[in-house]
Amino acid sequence: MIGPRRSRSRPRRAARSTLAGVALAVLLATAAMGQAQDETGLRRLAERLVGAWGAPGEMRVELHVATLPPGMPAALPLPATFDLVGSLARYERDALVSLQVVLDGPARPGEALAALRAAFEAEDWTIIADHEPVEVGFVPTIQTVFARACAPEAPGDARPVAYLNASPGAPGTTDVRIDLTPDAWEGACIPHQSYREDRDRYAPLPTLGAPPDSEVTGSLVSLEIENASAHAVLRGAIPIAEIVAHYEAELEALGWSSVPGAVTDDFGTRSPWSLVTGAGRLWVGLLSVDRPTRTGPAMLSFAVVAEPGP
């Protein structure tokens, strides 16, 4: 009786295996269908959320993955080395009113903006960079940089303008955003006088680079005619004495002279400095490098004031 029982169990096992295979196929097909429905629902929800402003019957939004929408008011000259993540287009009565393009660019924001600038200028766009960050004080190790670009003028047509922004992204990349509007606001394509062109009017706040193997963040700059100051946070396993020595060398290279009276305590060092500008004006500065905790970040500060005249 043992033999016949074994012979009858084989077809049952085969049948069970076949049924299991069919069931698995049905489950996979159902899961795939559910995933497609979820993606459709997700896109529908996302487009409703990001396009919630304006009259619902007149405003709509479209998400374009790894591509740009058709019918753009101007062709965007994107660098070939950039990875196009996608774009978000907003429409009013079927007319494009705004477009945001998302890209991954080179590792450093400055390199990404330079590549964008070269690509746009090669297509006769006008780059206006009067909103570039002022590189004085403790310059951040990685910065967010931005500019705007105006499309070539066309008689009788609106002039599109693109706002270019490059900021630190995922490791090894820069998060690049391009915001395009079909018609520039009045004065958008006229360069304005920047701080760089009018720097001599302000207190001479120096440009101070970060020490090797460190990171400067949280940079804050205040510029006035008679005084200026810069504050930042420095991270890195660098002794206070080495940080101070680095910034002292930076100041000396920029023409500043050390003044007696430096003070060092358990928190850090404060040292006075002086500078005589070309017009014969005397400026005094105070460098502070403090570390509130033994292993935490260092707090950087440099303040400049004009010495009162006779």
CSV table of C-alpha atoms in Angstrom, one decimal:
chain,number,residue,atom,x,y,z
A,1,MET,CA,0.0,0.0,0.0
A,2,ILE,CA,3.0,2.2,0.5
A,3,GLY,CA,3.9,2.1,-3.2
A,4,PRO,CA,0.5,3.1,-4.7
A,5,ARG,CA,0.2,6.0,-2.2
A,6,ARG,CA,3.5,7.4,-3.4
A,7,SER,CA,2.5,7.1,-7.1
A,8,ARG,CA,-0.8,8.9,-6.5
A,9,SER,CA,1.0,11.8,-4.6
A,10,ARG,CA,3.1,12.9,-7.5
A,11,PRO,CA,0.3,14.2,-9.8
A,12,ARG,CA,-1.2,16.0,-6.8
A,13,ARG,CA,2.1,17.7,-6.1
A,14,ALA,CA,2.4,18.7,-9.8
A,15,ALA,CA,-1.1,20.0,-9.8
A,16,ARG,CA,-0.4,22.0,-6.6
A,17,SER,CA,2.8,23.4,-8.2
A,18,THR,CA,0.9,24.4,-11.3
A,19,LEU,CA,-1.8,26.1,-9.2
A,20,ALA,CA,0.8,27.9,-7.2
A,21,GLY,CA,2.5,29.2,-10.4
A,22,VAL,CA,-0.8,30.4,-11.7
A,23,ALA,CA,-1.6,32.1,-8.4
A,24,LEU,CA,1.8,33.8,-8.4
A,25,ALA,CA,1.3,35.0,-11.9
A,26,VAL,CA,-2.1,36.4,-11.0
A,27,LEU,CA,-0.6,38.1,-7.9
A,28,LEU,CA,2.3,39.6,-10.0
A,29,ALA,CA,-0.1,40.9,-12.6
A,30,THR,CA,-2.4,42.3,-9.9
A,31,ALA,CA,0.6,44.0,-8.2
A,32,ALA,CA,1.8,45.4,-11.5
A,33,MET,CA,-1.7,46.8,-12.2
A,34,GLY,CA,-1.8,48.2,-8.7
A,35,GLN,CA,1.6,49.8,-9.1
A,36,ALA,CA,0.5,51.5,-12.4
A,37,GLN,CA,-2.6,52.7,-10.7
A,38,ASP,CA,-0.6,54.0,-7.8
A,39,GLU,CA,1.8,55.9,-10.1
A,40,THR,CA,-1.2,57.4,-12.0
A,41,GLY,CA,-2.8,58.4,-8.7
A,42,LEU,CA,0.5,59.8,-7.4
A,43,ARG,CA,1.0,61.9,-10.5
A,44,ARG,CA,-2.6,63.1,-10.2
A,45,LEU,CA,-2.2,64.0,-6.6
A,46,ALA,CA,1.2,65.7,-7.1
A,47,GLU,CA,-0.1,67.8,-10.0
A,48,ARG,CA,-3.1,68.9,-7.9
A,49,LEU,CA,-0.9,69.8,-4.9
A,50,VAL,CA,1.8,71.8,-6.7
A,51,GLY,CA,-0.8,73.5,-8.9
A,52,ALA,CA,-3.3,74.5,-6.2
A,53,TRP,CA,-3.1,78.3,-6.8
A,54,GLY,CA,-5.2,80.2,-9.3
A,55,ALA,CA,-8.7,79.4,-10.6
A,56,PRO,CA,-9.1,75.6,-10.8
A,57,GLY,CA,-10.9,75.8,-14.2
A,58,GLU,CA,-8.1,78.0,-15.7
A,59,MET,CA,-4.9,76.8,-14.0
A,60,ARG,CA,-3.3,73.4,-14.4
A,61,VAL,CA,0.1,71.9,-13.9
A,62,GLU,CA,2.1,69.2,-15.6
A,63,LEU,CA,5.0,67.1,-14.4
A,64,HIS,CA,7.5,66.0,-17.0
A,65,VAL,CA,10.0,63.3,-15.9
A,66,ALA,CA,13.5,63.6,-17.5
A,67,THR,CA,12.2,65.9,-20.2
A,68,LEU,CA,10.9,69.4,-20.9
A,69,PRO,CA,7.3,70.3,-22.0
A,70,PRO,CA,6.4,71.0,-25.6
A,71,GLY,CA,5.7,74.5,-26.8
A,72,MET,CA,8.2,76.4,-24.6
A,73,PRO,CA,8.5,80.1,-25.2
A,74,ALA,CA,12.3,79.8,-25.7
A,75,ALA,CA,14.6,76.8,-26.1
A,76,LEU,CA,16.8,76.4,-23.0
A,77,PRO,CA,20.4,75.7,-23.8
A,78,LEU,CA,21.2,73.0,-21.2
A,79,PRO,CA,24.7,71.7,-20.9
A,80,ALA,CA,25.0,68.1,-22.3
A,81,THR,CA,26.9,67.0,-19.1
A,82,PHE,CA,24.0,67.8,-16.9
A,83,ASP,CA,21.4,65.2,-15.9
A,84,LEU,CA,17.9,66.4,-16.6
A,85,VAL,CA,15.7,65.2,-13.7
A,86,GLY,CA,12.5,66.8,-15.1
A,87,SER,CA,10.4,69.9,-15.1
A,88,LEU,CA,7.2,71.4,-13.7
A,89,ALA,CA,5.1,73.5,-16.1
A,90,ARG,CA,2.2,75.7,-15.0
A,91,TYR,CA,-0.5,76.8,-17.5
A,92,GLU,CA,-3.2,79.3,-17.4
A,93,ARG,CA,-5.9,78.8,-20.1
A,94,ASP,CA,-3.5,76.5,-21.9
A,95,ALA,CA,-0.8,79.2,-22.0
A,96,LEU,CA,2.5,78.4,-20.2
A,97,VAL,CA,3.0,80.9,-17.4
A,98,SER,CA,6.0,79.4,-15.6
A,99,LEU,CA,8.4,76.5,-15.8
A,100,GLN,CA,10.9,75.1,-13.3
A,101,VAL,CA,13.6,72.7,-14.6
A,102,VAL,CA,15.5,70.5,-12.2
A,103,LEU,CA,19.0,69.2,-13.1
A,104,ASP,CA,22.0,67.5,-11.5
A,105,GLY,CA,25.2,69.3,-12.3
A,106,PRO,CA,28.9,69.2,-11.5
A,107,ALA,CA,30.0,68.7,-7.9
A,108,ARG,CA,30.6,72.4,-7.1
A,109,PRO,CA,27.9,75.0,-7.5
A,110,GLY,CA,30.4,77.5,-9.0
A,111,GLU,CA,31.3,75.1,-11.7
A,112,ALA,CA,27.7,74.4,-12.4
A,113,LEU,CA,26.8,78.0,-12.8
A,114,ALA,CA,29.9,78.6,-15.0
A,115,ALA,CA,28.8,75.8,-17.3
A,116,LEU,CA,25.2,77.2,-17.5
A,117,ARG,CA,26.5,80.6,-18.2
A,118,ALA,CA,28.7,79.4,-21.1
A,119,ALA,CA,25.8,77.3,-22.6
A,120,PHE,CA,23.4,80.3,-22.4
A,121,GLU,CA,25.9,82.8,-23.7
A,122,ALA,CA,26.7,80.5,-26.7
A,123,GLU,CA,23.0,80.9,-27.7
A,124,ASP,CA,23.1,84.7,-27.4
A,125,TRP,CA,21.4,84.9,-24.0
A,126,THR,CA,22.3,87.9,-21.8
A,127,ILE,CA,23.6,86.8,-18.4
A,128,ILE,CA,23.1,89.3,-15.6
A,129,ALA,CA,25.0,88.3,-12.4
A,130,ASP,CA,24.5,91.3,-10.2
A,131,HIS,CA,22.9,89.0,-7.7
A,132,GLU,CA,26.0,86.8,-7.2
A,133,PRO,CA,27.0,86.4,-3.6
A,134,VAL,CA,29.4,88.9,-2.3
A,135,GLU,CA,32.7,87.1,-1.7
A,136,VAL,CA,33.9,89.0,1.4
A,137,GLY,CA,34.2,87.8,5.0
A,138,PHE,CA,34.5,84.1,5.7
A,139,VAL,CA,33.7,82.6,2.3
A,140,PRO,CA,31.6,79.4,2.6
A,141,THR,CA,33.3,76.3,1.5
A,142,ILE,CA,30.3,75.4,-0.7
A,143,GLN,CA,28.1,78.3,-1.8
A,144,THR,CA,24.7,78.7,-3.5
A,145,VAL,CA,25.2,80.8,-6.6
A,146,PHE,CA,22.6,82.3,-8.9
A,147,ALA,CA,22.1,84.7,-11.8
A,148,ARG,CA,19.5,85.4,-14.4
A,149,ALA,CA,19.5,85.1,-18.2
A,150,CYS,CA,17.5,87.0,-20.7
A,151,ALA,CA,16.7,85.4,-24.1
A,152,PRO,CA,17.8,87.1,-27.3
A,153,GLU,CA,15.5,90.0,-28.2
A,154,ALA,CA,12.9,89.5,-30.9
A,155,PRO,CA,11.1,92.5,-32.3
A,156,GLY,CA,7.5,92.6,-31.2
A,157,ASP,CA,7.8,89.5,-29.0
A,158,ALA,CA,8.0,89.1,-25.2
A,159,ARG,CA,11.4,88.4,-23.9
A,160,PRO,CA,11.7,85.3,-21.7
A,161,VAL,CA,13.9,85.4,-18.7
A,162,ALA,CA,15.4,82.4,-16.8
A,163,TYR,CA,16.6,82.5,-13.2
A,164,LEU,CA,19.6,80.2,-12.7
A,165,ASN,CA,20.3,78.7,-9.2
A,166,ALA,CA,23.0,76.2,-8.2
A,167,SER,CA,23.2,74.9,-4.7
A,168,PRO,CA,24.8,71.9,-3.0
A,169,GLY,CA,22.9,68.7,-3.8
A,170,ALA,CA,23.5,65.0,-3.2
A,171,PRO,CA,27.1,64.0,-2.6
A,172,GLY,CA,29.1,64.7,-5.8
A,173,THR,CA,26.4,66.8,-7.5
A,174,THR,CA,24.9,70.3,-7.6
A,175,ASP,CA,21.1,70.8,-7.4
A,176,VAL,CA,20.5,73.1,-10.4
A,177,ARG,CA,17.1,74.9,-10.9
A,178,ILE,CA,16.1,77.0,-13.8
A,179,ASP,CA,12.9,79.1,-13.5
A,180,LEU,CA,11.7,80.4,-16.8
A,181,THR,CA,9.0,83.0,-17.3
A,182,PRO,CA,7.7,83.9,-20.8
A,183,ASP,CA,7.9,87.6,-20.3
A,184,ALA,CA,10.5,89.5,-18.3
A,185,TRP,CA,9.5,92.2,-15.8
A,186,GLU,CA,10.5,95.8,-16.6
A,187,GLY,CA,14.2,96.2,-15.9
A,188,ALA,CA,14.9,92.5,-15.6
A,189,CYS,CA,17.4,92.6,-18.4
A,190,ILE,CA,19.2,95.8,-17.4
A,191,PRO,CA,22.4,95.2,-15.5
A,192,HIS,CA,22.5,97.1,-12.1
A,193,GLN,CA,25.5,98.4,-10.3
A,194,SER,CA,26.7,95.6,-8.1
A,195,TYR,CA,28.7,95.7,-4.8
A,196,ARG,CA,31.8,94.6,-6.8
A,197,GLU,CA,31.7,97.8,-8.9
A,198,ASP,CA,31.1,100.0,-5.8
A,199,ARG,CA,33.2,98.2,-3.3
A,200,ASP,CA,35.4,101.2,-2.4
A,201,ARG,CA,32.4,103.0,-0.8
A,202,TYR,CA,32.1,100.4,1.9
A,203,ALA,CA,34.3,99.4,4.9
A,204,PRO,CA,37.1,97.2,3.7
A,205,LEU,CA,35.9,93.7,4.9
A,206,PRO,CA,38.5,91.2,3.7
A,207,THR,CA,37.9,88.0,1.8
A,208,LEU,CA,39.0,85.1,4.0
A,209,GLY,CA,39.3,81.5,2.7
A,210,ALA,CA,38.8,78.4,4.8
A,211,PRO,CA,41.7,76.4,6.2
A,212,PRO,CA,42.5,73.1,4.6
A,213,ASP,CA,40.4,70.1,5.6
A,214,SER,CA,37.7,72.3,7.1
A,215,GLU,CA,34.2,73.5,6.2
A,216,VAL,CA,32.9,77.0,6.6
A,217,THR,CA,29.1,77.4,6.8
A,218,GLY,CA,26.5,79.8,8.1
A,219,SER,CA,28.3,82.8,6.7
A,220,LEU,CA,26.7,86.2,7.7
A,221,VAL,CA,28.0,89.5,6.3
A,222,SER,CA,27.0,93.1,7.3
A,223,LEU,CA,28.4,95.9,5.1
A,224,GLU,CA,28.1,99.6,5.9
A,225,ILE,CA,30.1,102.7,4.9
A,226,GLU,CA,31.8,103.1,8.3
A,227,ASN,CA,31.8,99.5,9.6
A,228,ALA,CA,31.4,95.9,8.5
A,229,SER,CA,31.4,92.5,10.1
A,230,ALA,CA,31.5,88.8,9.2
A,231,HIS,CA,30.5,85.7,11.1
A,232,ALA,CA,30.6,82.1,10.3
A,233,VAL,CA,31.0,78.5,11.7
A,234,LEU,CA,34.1,76.4,10.9
A,235,ARG,CA,33.9,72.6,11.2
A,236,GLY,CA,37.0,70.4,11.2
A,237,ALA,CA,39.4,68.7,13.7
A,238,ILE,CA,41.8,71.7,13.6
A,239,PRO,CA,43.3,73.2,16.8
A,240,ILE,CA,42.4,76.8,17.6
A,241,ALA,CA,46.0,77.9,17.3
A,242,GLU,CA,46.2,76.5,13.7
A,243,ILE,CA,42.9,78.2,12.8
A,244,VAL,CA,44.2,81.5,14.1
A,245,ALA,CA,47.5,81.2,12.3
A,246,HIS,CA,45.7,80.5,9.0
A,247,TYR,CA,43.5,83.6,9.3
A,248,GLU,CA,46.4,85.8,10.5
A,249,ALA,CA,48.3,84.8,7.3
A,250,GLU,CA,45.2,85.6,5.2
A,251,LEU,CA,45.0,89.0,6.8
A,252,GLU,CA,48.7,89.8,6.4
A,253,ALA,CA,48.5,88.8,2.7
A,254,LEU,CA,45.7,91.3,2.2
A,255,GLY,CA,47.7,94.2,3.8
A,256,TRP,CA,46.4,94.1,7.3
A,257,SER,CA,48.9,94.6,10.2
A,258,SER,CA,48.7,92.9,13.6
A,259,VAL,CA,48.3,95.2,16.5
A,260,PRO,CA,49.6,94.4,20.1
A,261,GLY,CA,46.9,93.3,22.5
A,262,ALA,CA,45.8,89.8,21.5
A,263,VAL,CA,44.0,87.9,24.2
A,264,THR,CA,43.9,84.1,24.4
A,265,ASP,CA,41.7,82.1,27.0
A,266,ASP,CA,40.1,78.7,27.3
A,267,PHE,CA,37.6,79.5,24.5
A,268,GLY,CA,39.8,81.0,21.9
A,269,THR,CA,41.7,84.0,20.7
A,270,ARG,CA,40.9,87.7,19.9
A,271,SER,CA,43.4,89.8,18.1
A,272,PRO,CA,43.3,93.4,16.9
A,273,TRP,CA,44.4,94.5,13.4
A,274,SER,CA,44.8,97.7,11.4
A,275,LEU,CA,44.7,98.7,7.7
A,276,VAL,CA,45.4,102.0,6.0
A,277,THR,CA,43.6,102.3,2.7
A,278,GLY,CA,44.8,104.1,-0.4
A,279,ALA,CA,43.0,107.2,0.6
A,280,GLY,CA,45.0,107.3,3.9
A,281,ARG,CA,42.0,106.2,6.0
A,282,LEU,CA,42.8,104.1,9.1
A,283,TRP,CA,40.6,101.1,9.8
A,284,VAL,CA,40.8,98.8,12.8
A,285,GLY,CA,39.6,95.2,12.9
A,286,LEU,CA,39.1,92.5,15.5
A,287,LEU,CA,39.5,88.8,14.7
A,288,SER,CA,37.8,86.3,17.0
A,289,VAL,CA,38.2,82.5,16.8
A,290,ASP,CA,36.3,80.8,19.6
A,291,ARG,CA,35.4,77.2,20.3
A,292,PRO,CA,32.7,76.9,23.0
A,293,THR,CA,33.3,73.1,23.4
A,294,ARG,CA,36.6,71.2,23.1
A,295,THR,CA,35.6,69.1,20.1
A,296,GLY,CA,32.8,71.2,18.5
A,297,PRO,CA,32.9,73.7,15.7
A,298,ALA,CA,34.7,77.0,15.9
A,299,MET,CA,32.9,80.4,15.8
A,300,LEU,CA,34.6,82.9,13.5
A,301,SER,CA,34.2,86.7,13.6
A,302,PHE,CA,35.9,89.7,12.0
A,303,ALA,CA,34.7,93.2,12.6
A,304,VAL,CA,35.9,96.4,10.9
A,305,VAL,CA,35.4,100.0,12.0
A,306,ALA,CA,36.8,103.3,10.7
A,307,GLU,CA,39.1,105.1,13.1
A,308,PRO,CA,37.7,108.5,13.9
A,309,GLY,CA,39.5,111.3,12.2
A,310,PRO,CA,41.2,114.3,13.9
